[in-house]
Structures are given as C-alpha cells and as structure tokens.
CSV table of C-alpha atoms in Angstrom, one decimal:
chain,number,residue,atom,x,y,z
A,1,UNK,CA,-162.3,101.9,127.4
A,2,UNK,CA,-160.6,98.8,129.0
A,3,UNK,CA,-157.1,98.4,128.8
A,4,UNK,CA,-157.5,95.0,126.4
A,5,UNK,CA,-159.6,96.6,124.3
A,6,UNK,CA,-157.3,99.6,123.2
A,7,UNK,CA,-153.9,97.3,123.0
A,8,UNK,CA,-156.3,95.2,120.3
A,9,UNK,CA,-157.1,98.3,118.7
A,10,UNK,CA,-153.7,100.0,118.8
A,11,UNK,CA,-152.7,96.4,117.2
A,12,UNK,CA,-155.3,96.8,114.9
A,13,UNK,CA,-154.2,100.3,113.6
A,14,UNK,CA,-150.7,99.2,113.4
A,15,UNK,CA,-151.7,96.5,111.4
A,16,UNK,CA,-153.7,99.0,108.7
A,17,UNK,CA,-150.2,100.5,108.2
A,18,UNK,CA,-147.8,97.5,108.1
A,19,UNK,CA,-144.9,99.3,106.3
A,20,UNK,CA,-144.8,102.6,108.2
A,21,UNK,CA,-145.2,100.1,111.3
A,22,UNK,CA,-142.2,98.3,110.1
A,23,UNK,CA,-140.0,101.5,109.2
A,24,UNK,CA,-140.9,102.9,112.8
A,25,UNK,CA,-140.3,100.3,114.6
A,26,UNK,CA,-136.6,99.4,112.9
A,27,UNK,CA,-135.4,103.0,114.2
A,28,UNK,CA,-136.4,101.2,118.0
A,29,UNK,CA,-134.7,97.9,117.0
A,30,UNK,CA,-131.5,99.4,116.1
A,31,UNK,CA,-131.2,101.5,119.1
A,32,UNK,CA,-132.2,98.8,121.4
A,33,UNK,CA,-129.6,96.4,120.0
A,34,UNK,CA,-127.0,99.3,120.2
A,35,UNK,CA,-127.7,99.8,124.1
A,36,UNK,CA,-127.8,96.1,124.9
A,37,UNK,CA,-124.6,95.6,122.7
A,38,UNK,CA,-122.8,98.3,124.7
A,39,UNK,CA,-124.5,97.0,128.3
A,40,UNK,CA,-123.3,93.4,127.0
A,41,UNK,CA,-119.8,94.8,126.2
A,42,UNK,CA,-119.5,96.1,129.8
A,43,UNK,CA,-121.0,93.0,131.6
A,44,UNK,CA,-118.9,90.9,129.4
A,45,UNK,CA,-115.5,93.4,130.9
A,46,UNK,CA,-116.6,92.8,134.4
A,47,UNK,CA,-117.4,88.8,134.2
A,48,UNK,CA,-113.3,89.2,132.6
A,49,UNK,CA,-112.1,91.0,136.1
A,50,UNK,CA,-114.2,88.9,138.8
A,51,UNK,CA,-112.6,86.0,136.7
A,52,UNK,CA,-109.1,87.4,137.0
A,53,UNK,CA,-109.6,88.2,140.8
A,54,UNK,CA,-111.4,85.3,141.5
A,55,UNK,CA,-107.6,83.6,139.8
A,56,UNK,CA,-105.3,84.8,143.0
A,57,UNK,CA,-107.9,84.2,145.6
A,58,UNK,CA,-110.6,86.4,145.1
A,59,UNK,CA,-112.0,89.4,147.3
A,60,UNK,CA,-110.6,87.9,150.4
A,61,UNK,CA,-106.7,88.4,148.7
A,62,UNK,CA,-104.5,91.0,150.0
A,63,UNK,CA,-100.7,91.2,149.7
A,64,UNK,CA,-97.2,92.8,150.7
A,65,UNK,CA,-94.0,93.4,148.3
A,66,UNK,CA,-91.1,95.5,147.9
A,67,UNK,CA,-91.8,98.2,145.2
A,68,UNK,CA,-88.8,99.4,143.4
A,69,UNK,CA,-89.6,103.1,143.7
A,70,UNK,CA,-91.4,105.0,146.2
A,71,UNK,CA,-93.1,108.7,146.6
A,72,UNK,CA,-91.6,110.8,148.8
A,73,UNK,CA,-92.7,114.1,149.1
A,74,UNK,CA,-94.4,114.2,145.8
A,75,UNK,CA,-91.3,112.7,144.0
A,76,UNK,CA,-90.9,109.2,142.8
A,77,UNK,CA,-87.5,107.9,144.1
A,78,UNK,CA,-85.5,105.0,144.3
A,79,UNK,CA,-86.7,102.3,147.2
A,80,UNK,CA,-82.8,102.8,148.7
A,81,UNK,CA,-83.9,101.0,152.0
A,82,UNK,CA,-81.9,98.2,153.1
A,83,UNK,CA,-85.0,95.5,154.6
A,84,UNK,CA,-86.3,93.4,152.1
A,85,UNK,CA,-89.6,91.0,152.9
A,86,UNK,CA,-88.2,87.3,153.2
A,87,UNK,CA,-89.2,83.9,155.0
A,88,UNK,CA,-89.2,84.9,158.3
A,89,UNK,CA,-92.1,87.4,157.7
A,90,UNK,CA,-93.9,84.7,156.0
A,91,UNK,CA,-93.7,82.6,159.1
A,92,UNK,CA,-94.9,84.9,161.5
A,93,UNK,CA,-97.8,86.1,159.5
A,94,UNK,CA,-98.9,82.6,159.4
A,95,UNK,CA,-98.5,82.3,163.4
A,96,UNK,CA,-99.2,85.8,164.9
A,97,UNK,CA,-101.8,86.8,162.9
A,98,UNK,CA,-105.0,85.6,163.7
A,99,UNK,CA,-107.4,87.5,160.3
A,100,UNK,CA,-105.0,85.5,158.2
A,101,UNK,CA,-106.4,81.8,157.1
A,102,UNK,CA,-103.7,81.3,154.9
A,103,UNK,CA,-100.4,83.1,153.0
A,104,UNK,CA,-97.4,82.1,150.8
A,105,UNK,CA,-94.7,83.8,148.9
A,106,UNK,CA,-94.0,84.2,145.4
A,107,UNK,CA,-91.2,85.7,143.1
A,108,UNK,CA,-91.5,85.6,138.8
A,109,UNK,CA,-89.5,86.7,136.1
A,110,UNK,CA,-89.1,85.5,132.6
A,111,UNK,CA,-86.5,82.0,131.9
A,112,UNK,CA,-85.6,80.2,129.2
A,113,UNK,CA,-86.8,76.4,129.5
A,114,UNK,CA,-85.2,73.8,127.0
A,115,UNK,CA,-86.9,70.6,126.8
A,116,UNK,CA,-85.3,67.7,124.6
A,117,UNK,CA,-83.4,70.7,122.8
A,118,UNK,CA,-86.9,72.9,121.9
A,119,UNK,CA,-86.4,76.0,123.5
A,120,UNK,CA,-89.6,78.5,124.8
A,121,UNK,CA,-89.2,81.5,126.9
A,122,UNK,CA,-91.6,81.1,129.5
A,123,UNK,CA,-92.5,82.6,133.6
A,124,UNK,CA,-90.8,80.9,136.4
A,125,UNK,CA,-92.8,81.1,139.8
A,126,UNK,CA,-90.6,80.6,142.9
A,127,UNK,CA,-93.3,79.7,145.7
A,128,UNK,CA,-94.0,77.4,148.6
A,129,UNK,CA,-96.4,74.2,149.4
A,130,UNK,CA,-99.2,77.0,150.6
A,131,UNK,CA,-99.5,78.5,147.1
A,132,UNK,CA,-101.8,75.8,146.2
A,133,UNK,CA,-104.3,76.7,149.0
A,134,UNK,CA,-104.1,80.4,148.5
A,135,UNK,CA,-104.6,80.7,144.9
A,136,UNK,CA,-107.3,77.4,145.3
A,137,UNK,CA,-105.5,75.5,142.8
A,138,UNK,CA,-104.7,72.0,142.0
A,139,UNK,CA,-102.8,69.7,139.8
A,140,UNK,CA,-104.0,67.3,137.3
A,141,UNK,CA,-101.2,64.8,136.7
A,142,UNK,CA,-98.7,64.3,139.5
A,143,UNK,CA,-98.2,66.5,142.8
A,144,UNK,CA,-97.7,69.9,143.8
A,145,UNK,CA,-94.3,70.9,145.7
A,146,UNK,CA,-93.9,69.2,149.3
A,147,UNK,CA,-92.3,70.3,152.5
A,148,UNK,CA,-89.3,67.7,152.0
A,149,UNK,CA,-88.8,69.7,148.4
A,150,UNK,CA,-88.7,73.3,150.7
A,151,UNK,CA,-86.3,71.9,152.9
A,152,UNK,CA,-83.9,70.2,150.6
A,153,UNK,CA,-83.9,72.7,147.8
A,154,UNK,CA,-85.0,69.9,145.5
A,155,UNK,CA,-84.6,70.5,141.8
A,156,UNK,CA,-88.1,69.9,140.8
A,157,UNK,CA,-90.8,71.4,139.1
A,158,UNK,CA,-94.6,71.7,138.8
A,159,UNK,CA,-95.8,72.7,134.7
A,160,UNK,CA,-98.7,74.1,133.8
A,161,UNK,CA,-100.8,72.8,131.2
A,162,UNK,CA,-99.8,75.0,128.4
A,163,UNK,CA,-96.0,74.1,128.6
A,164,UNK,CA,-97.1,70.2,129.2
A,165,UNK,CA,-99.5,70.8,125.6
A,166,UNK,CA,-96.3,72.8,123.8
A,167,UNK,CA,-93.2,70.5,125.4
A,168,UNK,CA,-94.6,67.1,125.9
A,169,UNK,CA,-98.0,67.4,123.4
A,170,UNK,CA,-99.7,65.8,126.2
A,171,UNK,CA,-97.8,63.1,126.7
A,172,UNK,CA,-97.0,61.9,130.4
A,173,UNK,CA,-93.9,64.2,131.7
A,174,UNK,CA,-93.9,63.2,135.5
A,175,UNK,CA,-90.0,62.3,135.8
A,176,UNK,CA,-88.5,63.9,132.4
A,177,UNK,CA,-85.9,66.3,133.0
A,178,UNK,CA,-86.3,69.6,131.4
A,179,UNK,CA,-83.6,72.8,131.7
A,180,UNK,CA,-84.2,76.0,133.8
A,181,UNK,CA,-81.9,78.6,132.2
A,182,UNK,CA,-79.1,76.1,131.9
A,183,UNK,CA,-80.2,73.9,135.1
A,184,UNK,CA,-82.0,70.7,135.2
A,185,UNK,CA,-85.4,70.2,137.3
A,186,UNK,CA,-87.7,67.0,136.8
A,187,UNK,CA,-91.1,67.6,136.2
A,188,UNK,CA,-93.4,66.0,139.5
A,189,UNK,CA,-96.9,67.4,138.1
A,190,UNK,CA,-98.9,69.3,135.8
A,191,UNK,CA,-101.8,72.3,136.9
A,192,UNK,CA,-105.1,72.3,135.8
A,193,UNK,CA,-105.7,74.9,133.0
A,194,UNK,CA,-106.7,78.1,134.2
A,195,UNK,CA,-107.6,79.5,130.6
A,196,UNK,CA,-105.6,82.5,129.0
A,197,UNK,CA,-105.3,85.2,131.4
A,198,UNK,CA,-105.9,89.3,130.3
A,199,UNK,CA,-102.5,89.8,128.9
A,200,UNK,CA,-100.9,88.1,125.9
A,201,UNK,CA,-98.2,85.5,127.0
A,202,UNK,CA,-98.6,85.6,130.6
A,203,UNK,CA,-101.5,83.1,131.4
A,204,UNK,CA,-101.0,81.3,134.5
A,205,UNK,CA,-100.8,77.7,132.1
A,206,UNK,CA,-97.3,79.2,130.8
A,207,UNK,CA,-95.8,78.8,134.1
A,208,UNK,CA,-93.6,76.8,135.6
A,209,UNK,CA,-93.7,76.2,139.7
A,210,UNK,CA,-90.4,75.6,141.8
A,211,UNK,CA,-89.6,75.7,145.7
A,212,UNK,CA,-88.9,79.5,146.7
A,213,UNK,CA,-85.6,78.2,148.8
A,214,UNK,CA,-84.5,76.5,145.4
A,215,UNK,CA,-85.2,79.6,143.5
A,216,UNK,CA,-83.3,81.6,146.7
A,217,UNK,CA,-79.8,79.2,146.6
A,218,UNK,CA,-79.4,78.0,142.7
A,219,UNK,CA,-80.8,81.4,141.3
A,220,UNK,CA,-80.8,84.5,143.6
A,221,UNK,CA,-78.2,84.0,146.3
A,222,UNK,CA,-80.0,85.6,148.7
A,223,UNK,CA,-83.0,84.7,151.2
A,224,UNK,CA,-85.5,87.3,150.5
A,225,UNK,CA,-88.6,87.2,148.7
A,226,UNK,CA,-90.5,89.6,146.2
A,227,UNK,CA,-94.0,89.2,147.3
A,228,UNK,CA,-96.5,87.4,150.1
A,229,UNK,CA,-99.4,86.9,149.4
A,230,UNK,CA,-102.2,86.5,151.5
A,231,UNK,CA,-105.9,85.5,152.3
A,232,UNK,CA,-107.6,86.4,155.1
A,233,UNK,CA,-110.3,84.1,156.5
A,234,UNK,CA,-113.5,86.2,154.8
A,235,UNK,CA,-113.7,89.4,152.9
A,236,UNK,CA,-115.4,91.1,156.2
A,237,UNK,CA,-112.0,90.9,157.9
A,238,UNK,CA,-109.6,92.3,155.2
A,239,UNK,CA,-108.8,95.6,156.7
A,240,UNK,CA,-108.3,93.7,159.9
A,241,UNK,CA,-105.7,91.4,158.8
A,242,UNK,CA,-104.0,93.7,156.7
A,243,UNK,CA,-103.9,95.3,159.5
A,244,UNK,CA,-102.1,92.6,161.8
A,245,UNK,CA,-99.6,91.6,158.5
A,246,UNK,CA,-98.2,95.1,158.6
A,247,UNK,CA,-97.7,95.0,162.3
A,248,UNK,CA,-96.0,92.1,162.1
A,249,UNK,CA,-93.5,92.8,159.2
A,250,UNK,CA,-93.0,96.2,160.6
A,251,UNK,CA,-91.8,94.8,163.8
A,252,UNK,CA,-89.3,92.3,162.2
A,253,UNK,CA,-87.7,95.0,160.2
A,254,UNK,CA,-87.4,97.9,163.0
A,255,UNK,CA,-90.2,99.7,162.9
A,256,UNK,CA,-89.5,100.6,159.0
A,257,UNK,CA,-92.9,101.2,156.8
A,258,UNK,CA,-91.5,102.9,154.0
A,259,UNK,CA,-89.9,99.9,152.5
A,260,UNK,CA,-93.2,98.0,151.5
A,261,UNK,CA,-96.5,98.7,149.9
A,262,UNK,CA,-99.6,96.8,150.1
A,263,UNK,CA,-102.5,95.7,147.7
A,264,UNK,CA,-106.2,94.6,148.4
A,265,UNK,CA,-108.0,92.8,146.1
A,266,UNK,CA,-110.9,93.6,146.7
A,267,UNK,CA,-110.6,97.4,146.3
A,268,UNK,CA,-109.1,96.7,143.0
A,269,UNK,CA,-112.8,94.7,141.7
A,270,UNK,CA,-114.1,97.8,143.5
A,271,UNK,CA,-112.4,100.6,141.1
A,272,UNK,CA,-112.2,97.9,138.5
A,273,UNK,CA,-116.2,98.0,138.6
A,274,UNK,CA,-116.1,101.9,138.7
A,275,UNK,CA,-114.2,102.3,135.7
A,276,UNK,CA,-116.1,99.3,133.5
A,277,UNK,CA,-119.5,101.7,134.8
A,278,UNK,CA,-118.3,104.7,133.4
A,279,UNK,CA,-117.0,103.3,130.1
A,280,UNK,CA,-120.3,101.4,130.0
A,281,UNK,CA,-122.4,104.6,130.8
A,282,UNK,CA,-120.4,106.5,128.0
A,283,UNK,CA,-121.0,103.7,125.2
A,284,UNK,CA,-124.9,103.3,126.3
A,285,UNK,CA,-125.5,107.2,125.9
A,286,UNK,CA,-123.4,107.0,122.7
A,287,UNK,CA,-125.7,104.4,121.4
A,288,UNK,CA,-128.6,105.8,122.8
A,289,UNK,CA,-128.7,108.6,120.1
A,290,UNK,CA,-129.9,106.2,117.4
A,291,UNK,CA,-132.7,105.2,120.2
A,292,UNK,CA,-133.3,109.3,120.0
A,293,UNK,CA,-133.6,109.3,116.7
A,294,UNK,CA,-136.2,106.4,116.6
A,295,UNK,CA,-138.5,108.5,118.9
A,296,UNK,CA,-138.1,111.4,116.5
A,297,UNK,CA,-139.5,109.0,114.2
A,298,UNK,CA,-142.6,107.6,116.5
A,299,UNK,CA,-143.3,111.4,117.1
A,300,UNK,CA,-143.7,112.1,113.5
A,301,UNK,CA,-145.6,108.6,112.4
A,302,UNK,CA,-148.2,109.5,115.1
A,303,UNK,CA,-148.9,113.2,114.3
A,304,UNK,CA,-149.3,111.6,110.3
A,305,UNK,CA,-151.9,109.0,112.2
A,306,UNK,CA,-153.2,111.5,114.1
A,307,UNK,CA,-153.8,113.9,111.4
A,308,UNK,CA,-155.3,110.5,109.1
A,309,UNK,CA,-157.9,109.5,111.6
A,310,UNK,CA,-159.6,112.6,112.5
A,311,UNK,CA,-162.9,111.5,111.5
A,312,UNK,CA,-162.6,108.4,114.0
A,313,UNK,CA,-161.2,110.9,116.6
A,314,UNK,CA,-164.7,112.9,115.9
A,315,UNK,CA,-166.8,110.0,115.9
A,316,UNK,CA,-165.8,108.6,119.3
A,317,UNK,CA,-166.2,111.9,120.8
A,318,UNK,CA,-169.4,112.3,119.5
A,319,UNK,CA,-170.4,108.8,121.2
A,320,UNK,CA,-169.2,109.8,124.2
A,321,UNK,CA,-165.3,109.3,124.6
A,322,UNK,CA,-163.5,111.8,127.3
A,323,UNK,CA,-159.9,113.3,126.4
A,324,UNK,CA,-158.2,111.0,128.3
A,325,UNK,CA,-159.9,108.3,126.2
A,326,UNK,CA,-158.3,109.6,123.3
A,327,UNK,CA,-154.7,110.7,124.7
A,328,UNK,CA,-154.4,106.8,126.3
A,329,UNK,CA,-155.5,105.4,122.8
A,330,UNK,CA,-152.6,107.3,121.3
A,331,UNK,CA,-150.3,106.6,123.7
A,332,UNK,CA,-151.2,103.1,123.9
A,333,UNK,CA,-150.0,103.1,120.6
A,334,UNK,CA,-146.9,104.6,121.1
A,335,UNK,CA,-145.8,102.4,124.0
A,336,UNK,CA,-146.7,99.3,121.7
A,337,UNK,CA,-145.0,100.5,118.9
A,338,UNK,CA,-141.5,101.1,121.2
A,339,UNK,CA,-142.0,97.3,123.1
A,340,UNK,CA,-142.1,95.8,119.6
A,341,UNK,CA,-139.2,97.3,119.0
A,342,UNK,CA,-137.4,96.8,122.1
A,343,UNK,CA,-137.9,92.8,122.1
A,344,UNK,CA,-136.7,92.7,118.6
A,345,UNK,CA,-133.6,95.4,119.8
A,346,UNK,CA,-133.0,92.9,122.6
A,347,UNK,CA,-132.6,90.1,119.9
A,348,UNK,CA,-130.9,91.6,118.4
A,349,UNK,CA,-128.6,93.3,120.6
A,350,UNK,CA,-127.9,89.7,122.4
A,351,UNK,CA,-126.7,88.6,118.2
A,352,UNK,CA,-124.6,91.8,118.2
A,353,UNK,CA,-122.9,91.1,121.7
A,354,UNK,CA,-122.2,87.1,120.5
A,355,UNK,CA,-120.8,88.2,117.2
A,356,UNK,CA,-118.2,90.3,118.9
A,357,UNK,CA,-117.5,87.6,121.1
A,358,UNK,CA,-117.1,84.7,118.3
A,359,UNK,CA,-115.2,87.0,116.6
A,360,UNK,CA,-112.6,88.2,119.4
A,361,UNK,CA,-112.2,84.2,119.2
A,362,UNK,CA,-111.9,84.2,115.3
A,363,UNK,CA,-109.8,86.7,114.8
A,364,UNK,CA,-107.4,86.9,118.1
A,365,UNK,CA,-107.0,83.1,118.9
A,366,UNK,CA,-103.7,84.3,121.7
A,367,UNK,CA,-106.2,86.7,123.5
A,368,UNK,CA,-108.6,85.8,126.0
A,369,UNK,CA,-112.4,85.0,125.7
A,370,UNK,CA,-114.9,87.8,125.5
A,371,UNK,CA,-117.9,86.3,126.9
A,372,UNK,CA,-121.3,87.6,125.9
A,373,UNK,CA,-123.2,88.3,128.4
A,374,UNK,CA,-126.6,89.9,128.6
A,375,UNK,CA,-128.1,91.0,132.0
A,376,UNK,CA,-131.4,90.9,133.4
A,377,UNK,CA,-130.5,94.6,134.3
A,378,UNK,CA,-129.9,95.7,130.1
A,379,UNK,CA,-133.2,94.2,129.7
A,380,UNK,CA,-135.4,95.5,132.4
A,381,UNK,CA,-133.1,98.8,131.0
A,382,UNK,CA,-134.2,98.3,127.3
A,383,UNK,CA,-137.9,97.4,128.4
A,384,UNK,CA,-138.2,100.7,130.5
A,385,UNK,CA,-136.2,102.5,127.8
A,386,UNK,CA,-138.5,101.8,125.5
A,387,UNK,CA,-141.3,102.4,126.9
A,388,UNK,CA,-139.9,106.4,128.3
A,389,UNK,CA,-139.4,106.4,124.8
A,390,UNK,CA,-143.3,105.5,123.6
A,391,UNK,CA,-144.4,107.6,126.6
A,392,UNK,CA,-142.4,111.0,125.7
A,393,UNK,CA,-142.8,111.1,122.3
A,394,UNK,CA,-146.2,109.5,121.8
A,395,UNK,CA,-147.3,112.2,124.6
A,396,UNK,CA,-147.3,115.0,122.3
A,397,UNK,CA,-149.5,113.7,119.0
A,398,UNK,CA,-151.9,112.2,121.8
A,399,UNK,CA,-152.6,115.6,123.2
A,400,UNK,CA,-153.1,116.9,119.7
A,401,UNK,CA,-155.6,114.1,119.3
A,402,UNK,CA,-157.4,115.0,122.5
A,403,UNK,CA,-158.0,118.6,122.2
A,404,UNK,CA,-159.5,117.9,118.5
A,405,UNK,CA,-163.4,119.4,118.9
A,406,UNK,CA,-165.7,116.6,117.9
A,407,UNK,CA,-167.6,119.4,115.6
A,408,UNK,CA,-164.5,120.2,113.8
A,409,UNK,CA,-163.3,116.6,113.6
A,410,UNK,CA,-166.4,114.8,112.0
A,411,UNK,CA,-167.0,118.3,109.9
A,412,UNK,CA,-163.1,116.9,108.4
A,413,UNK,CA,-165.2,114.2,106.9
C-alpha cells in the first residue's frame, strides 16, 4: 500500500473515533508542552548568561584581582601578602603584552549619593577612560571620563540611567552637582541602559562612574586597585594573553603568584552552560513522565482498535495484504496519532514558556526579564519524541494485528 494512501486511512480511522482520538491525543499534548516548557526554561537561563557575559566583554574577557582569602594547603587563609595590583600593572599590561587589545581597572563598593537632599544608596565604580572600550559601552547624554579627569583627579561623574530616571526624572543633569558620601562631583554624562542585571539592586544602570586616581586620593589613600580587567584581541588567544598578564604582574611584584587569582570569562559561559544542561536534562525527564504516560494510553487505544476491526484485519488479508501491510497500517496510526499531539504540545508548550515569562514580569517588576525562548533544537526534540513514542508503543498492538490468521479474523464476523 502507498505511504499516502495509509496516512488517509489512518486519518480516516481516527476520524471514526473522534473522542477517543481527542482523549489520546491530549495525554501527548500535555507531555509535549511539559518538555518544551522545561527546554524553554533552560534556553531562556542560557540567553540570561550569554547576556550577562556578553555585559563585561564577552568570551574574549579575562581578569586579575586581589582575593581576600586564599587556599593553602587545603585551608582557606587570610591573603596576608603585602603586593597589591595597582596602576603600574595596568600600564604594562597595556604595553608589554601583545594578546591584550585592551584593559582597564575597576574598584566598587556601596555609597550613599544625595542629590538636592534625596538620598539613595547606590554602587560607585572607580575606573579609567579604557572602561568604556572594554566593557563596549557608551553614554547617551554627555561624555564619559577623559584623560585630563585621570590626571587632575577631577571631581566628576558619569550616571547611569537608572540614577538619572530616580534623581533627575529624566531631566538634563550634565553640570548639577550631586554628593558622593559627603563629597560633591558634577555629573558630565549619563550611560545607555543596560537593562536590570541577574541580581536584585545591582544593575549596571545603578551605578555611578568616577576616575580611579579620584577614587585612590579623596576616598582610599592609597594607589592600588581591586581589579583589571581585560580583553584580549579574540577568544582564540585567551589562554595566551592570560598568559603574558600574569608574567607581567608577576615580575613587577617579585616573582610573587600567590597574591592574585585570575578569572576567564569564557570558562565561566562554559560551566555556566554545563550546569543550565543538567538542570535542563533533569526538568525534561521529569516532564517526560506525563509523555510516558500518554504512550501508555496510545498502547491501550490501539489494542481496543485492534481488537474492534478484526473483520477488516481478515478481509485485507484475504485480498492479499502481507504482515507488514498490516503492522505499518497500525503503526502509521500510532505515529499520526503522537505528531498530532506533539504540534499541539509544541503550542502549547511555547504558551506555557511565555506565561512564565509575562508573569516573572507581573509579579517581580525589580528582577530581571525571563525571556521565552523556544529552540529549533526542543522542536526537532518534541517532533522525534513523539514519534519514538508512536513507534514504541504503537509497535506492540501492530504486531498483534499482523499475526491475526485471516481464517480466524473474518470467522470473528
């Protein structure tokens, strides 16, 4: 029998029994939906990451900073070591080592800003004029800090858009003084909006930007720095120009490695991706037990067809149709039945994963946006899931159907 032939009668036998057809196939729907739910759930994780990495730089990002403990000999301790990272590391990353396309340093800890008497705790960000280029971001009203601001330890500062919306409610601040934990900075520009970032309160739009040599002679009292960050020139030469960094600030602080640690950005999206698979791969076979119990449910619908059209089994056999002819009726039945239900799980499914989404939104306005996002990957998944599905438990009643002696089947009559 050809192929179109059987799909329009395995249509037409599905239609003879529209309610069972309908019952059957929701048992599919619902495990379809709950796989490309959870497969949406995971992709929607790891579109949240690569948006986070892709915030400091993205895979070509590496950097160096002082931790406060280290592990020595299986023990946590105290960093006691007296060499701390400062400007002069900065300086000859940036000329002696050749991996590196750019680098800049950075120091944050929480202030209290007062603007026109409102008060709002907030992050200050000590940096330097290359933070703009490393982290690929620009400003939107006004300029970003200058060389002349480095080297006269200028009282000014750069806002980002959340503190311009919540101190100035949009209004033009370029020139208006504002207070730094009891000191006053002028406000030269405002950053572009990065969106909320994947913990509560510390977006990178509740910032506020000042030169690192300000930060070092009004606020610290000292010339060192907390952190440099770096990019090197492609993700191919990471290692490399890690590498060269460590050299370097090894050699200006004699021959001492203990004292720093280092962190790549890209093996973080690396076990960042591991972790979202496995959580992923845990939810799908969770939901997948619903899609288990749907096949239970196409394995007894076509044993009760089965054992129905016996007579027709008979007859066709009689007229000349093989085993196989009967087993790939049955299955083609099956299969059907389980695509049905997978396009109408997909649908599903991609409903379920916006809902969450719109509701994240709804219900949690401070936290970040879950995106929905379905994958060509969860549906070829669902497609072939269904159909192992049509195929494994369909096999079984088709069989039964094929071994049927035409004698015996048309003597059922």
């Amino acid at each position: 029998m050809k192929i179109l032939e059987n799909l329009i009668t395995a249509l037409s036998a599905l239609r003879a029994s529209k309610m069972r057809t309908i019952l059957t196939l929701l048992g599919i729907t619902i495990g379809i939906a709950g796989v490309i739910a959870m497969m949406s759930l995971g992709a929607g994780a790891e579109k949240l990451i690569m948006l986070e990495f892709e915030k400091i730089g993205g895979p070509s990002m590496f950097g160096v900073y002082r931790p406060g403990y280290i592990k020595k000999n299986n023990r946590w301790q105290r960093n006691t070591s007296p060499n701390y990272l400062n400007m002069d590391d900065l300086r000859d990353v940036l000329n002696e080592c050749p991996s590196v396309e750019v680098a800049t340093v950075e120091g944050s800890y929480y202030i209290n800003l007062e603007v026109a008497g409102k008060h709002q705790k907030t992050y200050m960000r000590a940096t330097t004029v290359e933070y703009q280029a490393v982290r690929e971001w620009r400003t939107q009203i006004g300029r970003f800090l200058a060389d002349t601001d480095m080297d006269l330890w200028n009282k000014v500062c750069v806002i980002g858009s959340q503190v311009w919306e919540e101190q100035f409610k949009g209004l033009d601040p370029i020139g208006k003084e504002v207070s730094i934990n009891n000191r006053r900075f002028n406000v030269i520009g405002v950053m572009n909006s990065r969106g909320p970032g994947l913990e509560a309160g510390k977006s990178d739009d509740n910032m506020i930007f000042i030169p690192i040599t300000t930060a070092q002679t009004r606020f610290w009292g000292h010339n060192n720095v907390g952190h440099i960050m770096v990019r090197a020139k492609s993700p191919l030469v990471v290692d490399q120009a890690v590498k060269e960094v460590q050299t370097v600030i090894r050699r200006n602080h004699g021959g001492d490695d203990t004292f720093f640690r280092t962190w790549q950005a890209q093996k973080g999206i690396e076990s960042a991706k591991k972790t979202i698979f496995i959580i992923e791969m845990v939810l799908v076979v969770i939901a997948s037990v619903s899609l288990i119990v749907g096949g239970i449910g196409i394995l007894n619908i076509m044993l009760v067809s089965v054992t129905e059209r016996i007579p027709e089994i008979g007859l066709r056999k009689a007229v000349g149709a093989k085993n196989y002819h009967i087993r790939f009726q049955f299955l083609t039945e099956s299969v059907l039945m389980c695509l049905l239900g997978s396009l109408l799980g997909i649908a599903l499914g991609a409903i379920v994963g916006q809902g969450f989404a719109w509701a994240v939104g709804k219900f949690m306005p401070d936290m970040f946006g879950w995106p929905s996002v379905v994958t060509l990957k969860s549906v070829m998944t669902s497609v072939v899931a269904g159909t192992a599905v049509g195929v494994f438990f369909g096999y079984y009643p088709a069989s039964q159907a094929a071994k049927l002696s035409p004698i015996d089947a048309i003597r059922h009559t």
